[in-house]
Amino acid sequence: MTLAKTAIASFDVDAQKSFTPLCPDELPVVGGDLIGAELNYMASLAGHRVGSKDAHTPHAPWVVSQHSAMLQPTGLPHADVTWVSHCVPGTEGFTLLDELPTPYDYDYFIWKGVEPDLHPYGACYHDLHDKLSTGVIEYLKARGVTRVIVGGLALDYCVKTTALQLLKAGLEVVLHLPACRGITEEGGVQAINELLKAGAVISSTREELAAMATR
């Protein structure tokens, strides 16, 4: 049975310049600037396009000044580890990749991490405990979406967590690997394994995605 396009959504997770070599002082992910065309291809198969952005103050309590001080436990209830400042509104790093639409041109868009003490990874909740919904799950279900194609940055953090949240909400998830990049290769492999275990399916090419999206 072929799934109707209106039952499919694509999800661009944090496809921002902060996570690319275009902003080397922030959180540059190797190849992060090369995924725009694949995200657009995902959207061509879907009836709804949703997206998200990190939006962080540079004065958040989890911010550190050096990359060598990152990924240390913070002791904070809503921000688990330290990061350098990134995705600050008004900066180049905050903007989406040039190939992508503006946030206004998406069907639904999320800004996350605006509160200084909240540093979520997934785009479905504003916090680490899945308490404060961003509304995207409700939006998708209200429109009859049952399958979500996911890509973005970075695979081992925000993309993985968003996909897991969607799966937990009862939605089917297709992770399109060409539209993702991980901070580390090891982290990317671990993310894929976690998602497979949780019930996601993985596409490695456009041809695979086209076949998986509707069947």
XYZ file of N, CA and C in Angstrom:
645
model
N 0.846 -1.198 0.000
C 0.000 0.000 0.000
C 0.877 1.242 0.000
N 0.571 2.189 -0.868
C 1.355 3.412 -0.968
C 0.832 4.463 0.000
N 1.736 5.057 0.753
C 1.364 6.089 1.710
C 1.174 7.414 0.991
N 0.090 8.106 1.301
C -0.172 9.407 0.682
C 0.872 10.426 1.110
N 1.205 11.331 0.203
C 2.209 12.355 0.501
C 1.800 13.201 1.697
N 0.512 13.413 1.889
C 0.037 14.228 3.010
C 0.289 13.562 4.360
N 0.583 12.266 4.351
C 0.871 11.551 5.597
C 2.366 11.521 5.899
N 3.156 12.212 5.080
C 4.615 12.225 5.230
C 5.084 13.645 5.530
N 5.995 13.770 6.486
C 6.636 15.055 6.768
C 8.140 14.892 6.686
N 8.823 15.966 6.330
C 10.281 15.987 6.440
C 10.652 16.930 7.580
N 11.763 16.621 8.253
C 12.156 17.379 9.444
C 13.624 17.754 9.310
N 13.892 19.058 9.157
C 15.256 19.578 9.097
C 15.665 19.997 10.505
N 16.508 19.210 11.150
C 16.892 19.475 12.530
C 18.160 20.326 12.583
N 18.027 21.554 13.048
C 19.168 22.423 13.355
C 20.202 22.485 12.235
N 19.747 22.663 11.013
C 20.666 22.743 9.871
C 21.220 24.164 9.764
N 21.987 24.527 10.785
C 22.493 25.889 10.945
C 23.993 25.964 10.690
N 24.448 27.153 10.327
C 25.859 27.330 9.978
C 26.786 27.153 11.170
N 26.272 27.318 12.389
C 27.084 27.062 13.586
C 27.695 25.673 13.574
N 26.970 24.727 12.993
C 27.393 23.327 12.999
C 28.104 22.941 11.707
N 28.770 23.903 11.090
C 29.474 23.657 9.832
C 30.851 24.325 9.868
N 31.731 23.957 8.949
C 33.035 24.621 8.862
C 32.931 26.107 8.510
N 31.746 26.579 8.136
C 31.561 28.007 7.859
C 31.723 28.843 9.123
N 31.570 28.215 10.292
C 31.739 28.895 11.574
C 32.724 28.082 12.416
N 34.009 28.159 12.089
C 35.002 27.263 12.702
C 35.192 27.449 14.198
N 34.787 28.606 14.755
C 34.979 28.847 16.180
C 33.801 28.342 17.013
N 32.776 27.835 16.348
C 31.606 27.367 17.090
C 31.659 25.832 17.189
N 30.749 25.120 16.546
C 30.751 23.654 16.620
C 30.787 23.074 15.209
N 31.905 23.257 14.499
C 31.969 22.833 13.101
C 31.949 21.320 12.949
N 30.950 20.828 12.244
C 30.830 19.405 11.943
C 31.338 19.200 10.518
N 32.247 18.281 10.343
C 32.817 18.021 9.016
C 31.695 17.664 8.033
N 31.616 18.418 6.941
C 30.600 18.165 5.931
C 29.229 18.710 6.273
N 29.106 19.401 7.390
C 27.804 19.925 7.787
C 27.222 20.933 6.812
N 28.082 21.559 6.022
C 27.631 22.542 5.040
C 27.208 21.903 3.724
N 27.221 20.577 3.645
C 26.964 19.887 2.378
C 25.623 19.161 2.332
N 24.783 19.372 3.323
C 23.558 18.566 3.413
C 22.312 19.258 2.874
N 22.424 20.514 2.470
C 21.240 21.276 2.078
C 20.440 20.635 0.954
N 21.115 20.162 -0.080
C 20.417 19.565 -1.217
C 19.672 18.295 -0.800
N 20.256 17.523 0.108
C 19.593 16.297 0.559
C 18.367 16.615 1.418
N 18.456 17.653 2.227
C 17.288 18.077 3.000
C 16.163 18.529 2.065
N 16.525 19.235 1.010
C 15.511 19.662 0.042
C 14.907 18.460 -0.689
N 15.714 17.450 -0.959
C 15.169 16.247 -1.588
C 14.182 15.550 -0.652
N 14.530 15.452 0.611
C 13.599 14.898 1.593
C 12.256 15.616 1.515
N 12.307 16.934 1.478
C 11.082 17.731 1.467
C 10.256 17.485 0.214
N 10.926 17.148 -0.892
C 10.190 16.911 -2.144
C 9.303 15.677 -2.068
N 9.586 14.803 -1.113
C 8.805 13.578 -0.960
C 7.694 13.723 0.072
N 7.644 14.875 0.733
C 6.752 15.048 1.876
C 5.679 16.095 1.618
N 4.571 15.934 2.319
C 3.495 16.912 2.221
C 3.617 18.050 3.220
N 4.527 17.899 4.187
C 4.728 18.911 5.224
C 6.224 19.016 5.494
N 6.704 20.243 5.665
C 8.123 20.439 5.979
C 8.237 21.183 7.304
N 8.906 20.562 8.265
C 9.109 21.202 9.556
C 10.604 21.341 9.799
N 10.954 22.261 10.669
C 12.364 22.504 10.939
C 12.577 23.060 12.326
N 13.851 23.112 12.718
C 14.178 23.643 14.035
C 15.512 24.362 13.987
N 15.689 25.226 14.981
C 16.953 25.922 15.195
C 17.292 25.924 16.675
N 18.575 25.793 16.988
C 19.061 26.185 18.294
C 19.056 27.709 18.358
N 18.744 28.237 19.537
C 18.737 29.689 19.733
C 19.230 29.968 21.148
N 20.529 30.231 21.290
C 21.151 30.293 22.610
C 21.778 31.655 22.891
N 21.601 32.125 24.124
C 22.350 33.295 24.571
C 23.809 32.903 24.806
N 24.756 33.816 24.528
C 26.166 33.499 24.813
C 26.470 33.510 26.309
N 25.479 33.903 27.127
C 25.696 34.003 28.569
C 25.047 32.851 29.333
N 24.658 31.799 28.637
C 24.045 30.647 29.298
C 25.032 30.015 30.283
N 24.540 29.412 31.356
C 25.444 28.858 32.374
C 26.255 27.652 31.920
N 25.879 27.063 30.776
C 26.620 25.904 30.269
C 27.717 26.293 29.274
N 27.847 27.574 28.977
C 28.822 28.037 27.977
C 30.227 28.061 28.570
N 31.194 27.524 27.810
C 32.610 27.614 28.164
C 33.350 28.303 27.023
N 34.518 28.817 27.313
C 35.230 29.637 26.328
C 36.130 28.834 25.407
N 36.497 27.626 25.794
C 37.428 26.826 25.006
C 36.823 25.483 24.625
N 37.124 25.012 23.420
C 36.641 23.698 22.992
C 37.159 22.581 23.910
N 38.328 22.772 24.481
C 38.904 21.748 25.351
C 38.112 21.571 26.639
N 37.261 22.542 26.967
C 36.457 22.473 28.196
C 35.048 21.958 27.942
N 34.777 21.534 26.711
C 33.436 21.063 26.376
C 33.176 19.656 26.900
N 31.874 19.325 26.913
C 31.385 17.983 27.229
C 31.703 17.562 28.663
N 31.838 18.561 29.548
C 32.023 18.289 30.970
C 30.686 18.416 31.686
N 30.392 17.569 32.656
C 29.124 17.663 33.380
C 28.951 19.036 34.022
N 27.755 19.574 33.925
C 27.493 20.908 34.468
C 26.912 20.869 35.882
N 26.244 19.776 36.219
C 25.521 19.744 37.482
C 24.196 20.479 37.424
N 23.847 21.004 36.248
C 22.590 21.725 36.078
C 21.475 20.733 35.735
N 20.242 20.988 36.182
C 19.170 20.018 35.924
C 18.697 19.980 34.483
N 18.903 21.067 33.724
C 18.322 21.138 32.387
C 19.352 21.361 31.283
N 20.621 21.217 31.628
C 21.708 21.336 30.644
C 22.812 20.409 31.122
N 22.990 19.279 30.444
C 23.812 18.218 31.026
C 25.307 18.453 30.953
N 25.795 18.991 29.806
C 27.235 19.169 29.641
C 27.540 20.547 29.066
N 28.810 20.909 29.116
C 29.246 22.222 28.648
C 29.473 22.226 27.142
N 29.255 23.405 26.546
C 29.502 23.630 25.123
C 30.056 25.039 24.954
N 30.790 25.264 23.882
C 31.142 26.643 23.537
C 29.892 27.342 23.014
N 29.930 28.649 23.026
C 28.784 29.424 22.549
C 28.513 29.120 21.079
N 27.236 28.939 20.752
C 26.859 28.635 19.369
C 25.411 29.035 19.131
N 25.082 29.225 17.869
C 23.704 29.517 17.437
C 23.105 30.705 18.191
N 23.865 31.779 18.274
C 23.394 32.993 18.939
C 22.557 33.809 17.950
N 21.291 34.108 18.275
C 20.463 34.897 17.362
C 21.168 36.183 16.927
N 21.072 36.465 15.645
C 21.701 37.650 15.091
C 23.085 37.418 14.532
N 23.631 36.210 14.724
C 24.951 35.901 14.189
C 24.826 35.021 12.946
N 25.924 34.897 12.225
C 25.942 34.049 11.034
C 25.669 32.596 11.395
N 26.183 32.155 12.525
C 25.981 30.780 12.931
C 24.531 30.421 13.200
N 23.731 31.390 13.533
C 22.313 31.155 13.820
C 21.528 30.849 12.553
N 22.011 31.298 11.411
C 21.246 31.173 10.166
C 21.259 29.745 9.643
N 20.219 29.412 8.890
C 20.143 28.119 8.221
C 21.097 28.087 7.029
N 21.400 26.900 6.558
C 22.200 26.758 5.345
C 21.551 27.512 4.196
N 22.359 28.045 3.311
C 21.856 28.927 2.258
C 20.847 28.249 1.340
N 20.958 26.932 1.164
C 20.059 26.220 0.244
C 18.650 26.061 0.796
N 18.461 26.316 2.079
C 17.189 26.014 2.731
C 16.243 27.202 2.712
N 14.948 26.953 2.905
C 13.992 28.051 2.999
C 14.260 28.885 4.257
N 13.613 30.027 4.351
C 13.628 30.774 5.612
C 12.683 30.074 6.588
N 12.865 30.280 7.885
C 11.942 29.663 8.835
C 10.474 29.940 8.518
N 10.157 31.139 8.046
C 8.772 31.487 7.739
C 8.189 30.599 6.641
N 9.038 30.101 5.760
C 8.560 29.312 4.630
C 8.385 27.827 4.949
N 8.729 27.420 6.162
C 8.412 26.060 6.608
C 6.934 26.011 7.014
N 6.398 24.809 7.055
C 5.025 24.652 7.526
C 4.935 24.771 9.043
N 6.008 24.384 9.734
C 6.070 24.509 11.191
C 7.532 24.631 11.564
N 7.831 25.525 12.516
C 9.234 25.767 12.858
C 9.381 25.956 14.363
N 10.515 25.471 14.887
C 10.777 25.475 16.321
C 12.096 26.183 16.596
N 12.097 27.036 17.622
C 13.333 27.596 18.163
C 13.504 27.010 19.557
N 14.666 26.432 19.837
C 14.843 25.745 21.114
C 16.109 26.211 21.821
N 16.058 26.158 23.143
C 17.200 26.600 23.929
C 17.231 28.087 24.190
N 16.094 28.754 24.016
C 16.031 30.206 24.223
C 16.240 30.550 25.695
N 15.630 29.764 26.577
C 15.843 29.974 28.005
C 17.298 29.655 28.345
N 18.003 30.544 29.056
C 19.429 30.334 29.300
C 19.772 29.021 29.992
N 18.873 28.540 30.864
C 19.205 27.338 31.627
C 18.707 26.057 30.977
N 18.036 26.166 29.823
C 17.536 24.985 29.132
C 18.395 24.708 27.900
N 18.983 23.515 27.832
C 19.756 23.140 26.648
C 19.258 21.788 26.146
N 18.099 21.788 25.452
C 17.577 20.529 24.921
C 18.357 20.108 23.683
N 18.260 18.844 23.342
C 18.817 18.338 22.095
C 17.692 18.061 21.095
N 16.706 17.305 21.501
C 15.585 17.026 20.622
C 14.740 18.257 20.361
N 14.112 18.286 19.186
C 13.295 19.436 18.793
C 11.829 19.290 19.189
N 11.480 18.186 19.837
C 10.072 17.968 20.195
C 9.730 18.486 21.583
N 10.770 18.760 22.391
C 10.552 19.275 23.748
C 11.586 20.345 24.054
N 11.184 21.301 24.896
C 12.077 22.400 25.257
C 13.048 22.042 26.380
N 12.932 20.837 26.913
C 13.744 20.462 28.067
C 14.292 19.054 27.859
N 15.151 18.629 28.771
C 15.773 17.317 28.664
C 14.885 16.190 29.184
N 13.759 16.539 29.800
C 12.921 15.537 30.454
C 11.611 15.298 29.714
N 11.499 15.815 28.501
C 10.306 15.624 27.667
C 9.030 16.077 28.387
N 9.116 17.243 29.021
C 7.968 17.803 29.738
C 7.280 18.905 28.933
N 8.068 19.850 28.415
C 7.517 21.033 27.745
C 7.533 20.828 26.237
N 6.384 20.507 25.672
C 6.306 20.219 24.243
C 6.536 21.470 23.409
N 7.228 21.306 22.296
C 7.353 22.392 21.321
C 6.145 22.450 20.389
N 5.269 21.456 20.496
C 4.056 21.428 19.682
C 4.188 20.699 18.365
N 5.393 20.268 18.006
C 5.563 19.683 16.671
C 4.908 18.305 16.567
N 4.963 17.512 17.607
C 4.291 16.214 17.566
C 2.789 16.407 17.405
N 2.246 17.339 18.146
C 0.810 17.623 18.060
C 0.445 18.145 16.669
N 1.317 18.991 16.116
C 1.092 19.526 14.768
C 1.034 18.387 13.748
N 2.014 17.491 13.811
C 2.080 16.396 12.841
C 0.871 15.477 12.952
N 0.510 15.130 14.163
C -0.619 14.213 14.340
C -1.933 14.859 13.930
N -2.073 16.154 14.175
C -3.303 16.850 13.798
C -3.495 16.879 12.289
N -2.394 16.769 11.557
C -2.462 16.791 10.099
C -2.400 15.404 9.479
N -2.510 14.405 10.293
C -2.559 13.036 9.784
C -1.235 12.469 9.350
N -0.134 13.075 9.788
C 1.190 12.562 9.435
C 1.467 11.293 10.242
N 1.951 10.273 9.570
C 2.331 9.026 10.246
C 3.805 8.689 10.068
N 4.464 9.303 9.082
C 5.869 8.994 8.796
C 6.664 10.287 8.652
N 7.831 10.330 9.282
C 8.662 11.530 9.259
C 10.056 11.168 8.755
N 10.517 11.894 7.738
C 11.873 11.743 7.216
C 12.754 12.768 7.927
N 13.818 12.309 8.562
C 14.609 13.175 9.433
C 16.031 13.314 8.911
N 16.549 14.539 8.962
C 17.948 14.826 8.673
C 18.360 16.075 9.416
N 19.648 16.410 9.356
C 20.112 17.636 9.995
C 21.411 17.457 10.733
N 21.615 18.346 11.715
C 22.881 18.413 12.457
C 22.601 18.512 13.962
N 23.390 17.878 14.765
C 24.326 16.837 14.356
C 23.692 15.487 14.659
N 24.077 14.489 13.884
C 23.447 13.175 13.966
C 23.498 12.594 15.368
N 24.625 12.738 16.046
C 24.812 12.064 17.328
C 24.206 12.800 18.516
N 23.610 13.957 18.287
C 22.964 14.691 19.379
C 21.524 15.064 19.010
N 21.356 16.184 18.354
C 20.002 16.716 18.147
C 19.178 15.888 17.163
N 19.796 15.367 16.124
C 19.058 14.552 15.156
C 18.608 13.253 15.807
N 19.537 12.573 16.472
C 19.198 11.316 17.135
C 18.078 11.516 18.152
N 18.207 12.529 18.993
C 17.213 12.730 20.053
C 15.857 13.087 19.475
N 15.836 13.923 18.450
C 14.565 14.263 17.806
C 13.899 13.022 17.233
N 14.668 12.192 16.543
C 14.112 10.974 15.951
C 13.573 10.031 17.023
N 14.294 9.894 18.134
C 13.827 9.040 19.221
C 12.529 9.576 19.828
N 12.427 10.890 19.943
C 11.197 11.485 20.471
C 10.011 11.225 19.544
N 10.234 11.328 18.255
C 9.168 11.061 17.285
C 8.731 9.599 17.356
N 9.702 8.701 17.464
C 9.377 7.276 17.572
C 8.581 6.991 18.843
N 8.993 7.594 19.938
C 8.297 7.393 21.213
C 6.856 7.883 21.136
N 6.620 8.887 20.291
C 5.279 9.434 20.123
C 4.420 8.593 19.182
N 4.992 7.505 18.650
C 4.223 6.604 17.799
C 4.313 6.894 16.318
N 5.201 7.791 15.917
C 5.386 8.102 14.499
C 6.473 7.212 13.905
N 6.350 6.891 12.627
C 7.398 6.151 11.933
C 8.493 7.130 11.514
N 9.722 6.685 11.597
C 10.855 7.561 11.288
C 11.760 6.906 10.249
N 12.078 7.689 9.217
C 13.107 7.316 8.251
C 14.256 8.307 8.410
N 15.416 7.832 8.800
C 16.594 8.684 8.900
C 17.330 8.636 7.570
N 17.486 9.808 6.945
C 18.171 9.873 5.648
C 19.631 10.251 5.884
N 20.512 9.275 5.834
C 21.912 9.482 6.204
C 22.621 10.563 5.384
N 22.399 10.673 4.050
C 23.096 11.721 3.312
C 22.742 13.145 3.770
N 21.639 13.279 4.511
C 21.220 14.589 5.010
C 21.661 14.817 6.446
N 22.568 13.985 6.955
C 23.051 14.087 8.335
C 24.580 14.103 8.354
N 25.120 14.686 9.399
C 26.539 14.546 9.706
C 26.668 14.465 11.223
N 27.616 13.647 11.696
C 27.842 13.520 13.123
C 29.062 14.296 13.571
N 29.080 14.661 14.843
C 30.248 15.344 15.393
C 31.449 14.405 15.358
N 31.203 13.137 15.694
C 32.263 12.129 15.587
C 31.717 10.936 14.822
N 32.614 10.203 14.175
C 32.206 8.999 13.450
C 31.636 7.963 14.414
N 32.297 7.807 15.552
C 31.833 6.849 16.560
C 30.437 7.223 17.063
N 30.243 8.514 17.307
C 28.936 8.965 17.778
C 27.851 8.743 16.749
N 28.196 8.916 15.472
C 27.226 8.687 14.405
C 26.819 7.235 14.317
N 27.793 6.333 14.417
C 27.496 4.899 14.373
C 26.620 4.503 15.553
N 26.934 5.018 16.722
C 26.142 4.714 17.910
C 24.710 5.220 17.760
N 24.560 6.417 17.184
C 23.236 6.977 16.967
C 22.411 6.102 16.026
N 23.017 5.656 14.951
C 22.317 4.789 14.000
C 21.866 3.504 14.677
N 22.748 2.916 15.475
C 22.391 1.682 16.167
C 21.240 1.896 17.148
N 21.272 3.019 17.870
C 20.178 3.329 18.803
C 18.858 3.499 18.066
N 18.906 4.176 16.938
C 17.678 4.426 16.179
C 17.133 3.145 15.564
N 18.011 2.302 15.061
C 17.557 1.012 14.527
C 16.896 0.186 15.623
N 17.494 0.175 16.782
C 16.943 -0.582 17.911
C 15.577 -0.041 18.324
N 15.391 1.282 18.172
C 14.128 1.914 18.562
C 13.050 1.791 17.494
N 13.434 1.303 16.298
C 12.437 1.071 15.270
C 12.509 1.961 14.055
N 13.520 2.826 13.978
C 13.679 3.663 12.788
C 14.197 2.828 11.627
N 13.975 3.332 10.416
C 14.612 2.747 9.243
C 15.597 3.767 8.683
N 16.623 3.268 8.019
C 17.721 4.113 7.558
C 17.801 4.065 6.045
N 17.891 5.249 5.414
C 18.142 5.291 3.972
C 19.542 5.855 3.739
N 20.245 5.247 2.790
C 21.617 5.654 2.489
C 21.753 6.365 1.152
N 20.701 6.306 0.321
C 20.709 6.963 -0.985
C 19.339 7.574 -1.249
N 19.266 8.434 -2.240
C 17.970 8.990 -2.629
C 17.028 7.912 -3.130
N 17.592 6.938 -3.829
C 16.758 5.861 -4.360
C 16.135 5.054 -3.223
N 16.938 4.752 -2.211
C 16.399 4.050 -1.045
C 15.333 4.881 -0.348
N 15.582 6.169 -0.205
C 14.625 7.029 0.464
C 13.317 7.093 -0.289
N 13.383 7.239 -1.598
C 12.166 7.313 -2.403
C 11.339 6.046 -2.243
N 12.011 4.899 -2.156
C 11.299 3.640 -1.984
C 10.712 3.508 -0.594
N 11.459 3.986 0.418
C 11.017 3.837 1.803
C 9.917 4.838 2.180
N 9.960 6.003 1.568
C 9.099 7.102 2.019
C 7.627 6.761 1.931
N 7.232 6.075 0.889
C 5.807 5.903 0.640
C 5.283 4.496 0.882
N 6.167 3.525 0.978
C 5.664 2.140 1.086
C 5.245 1.781 2.512
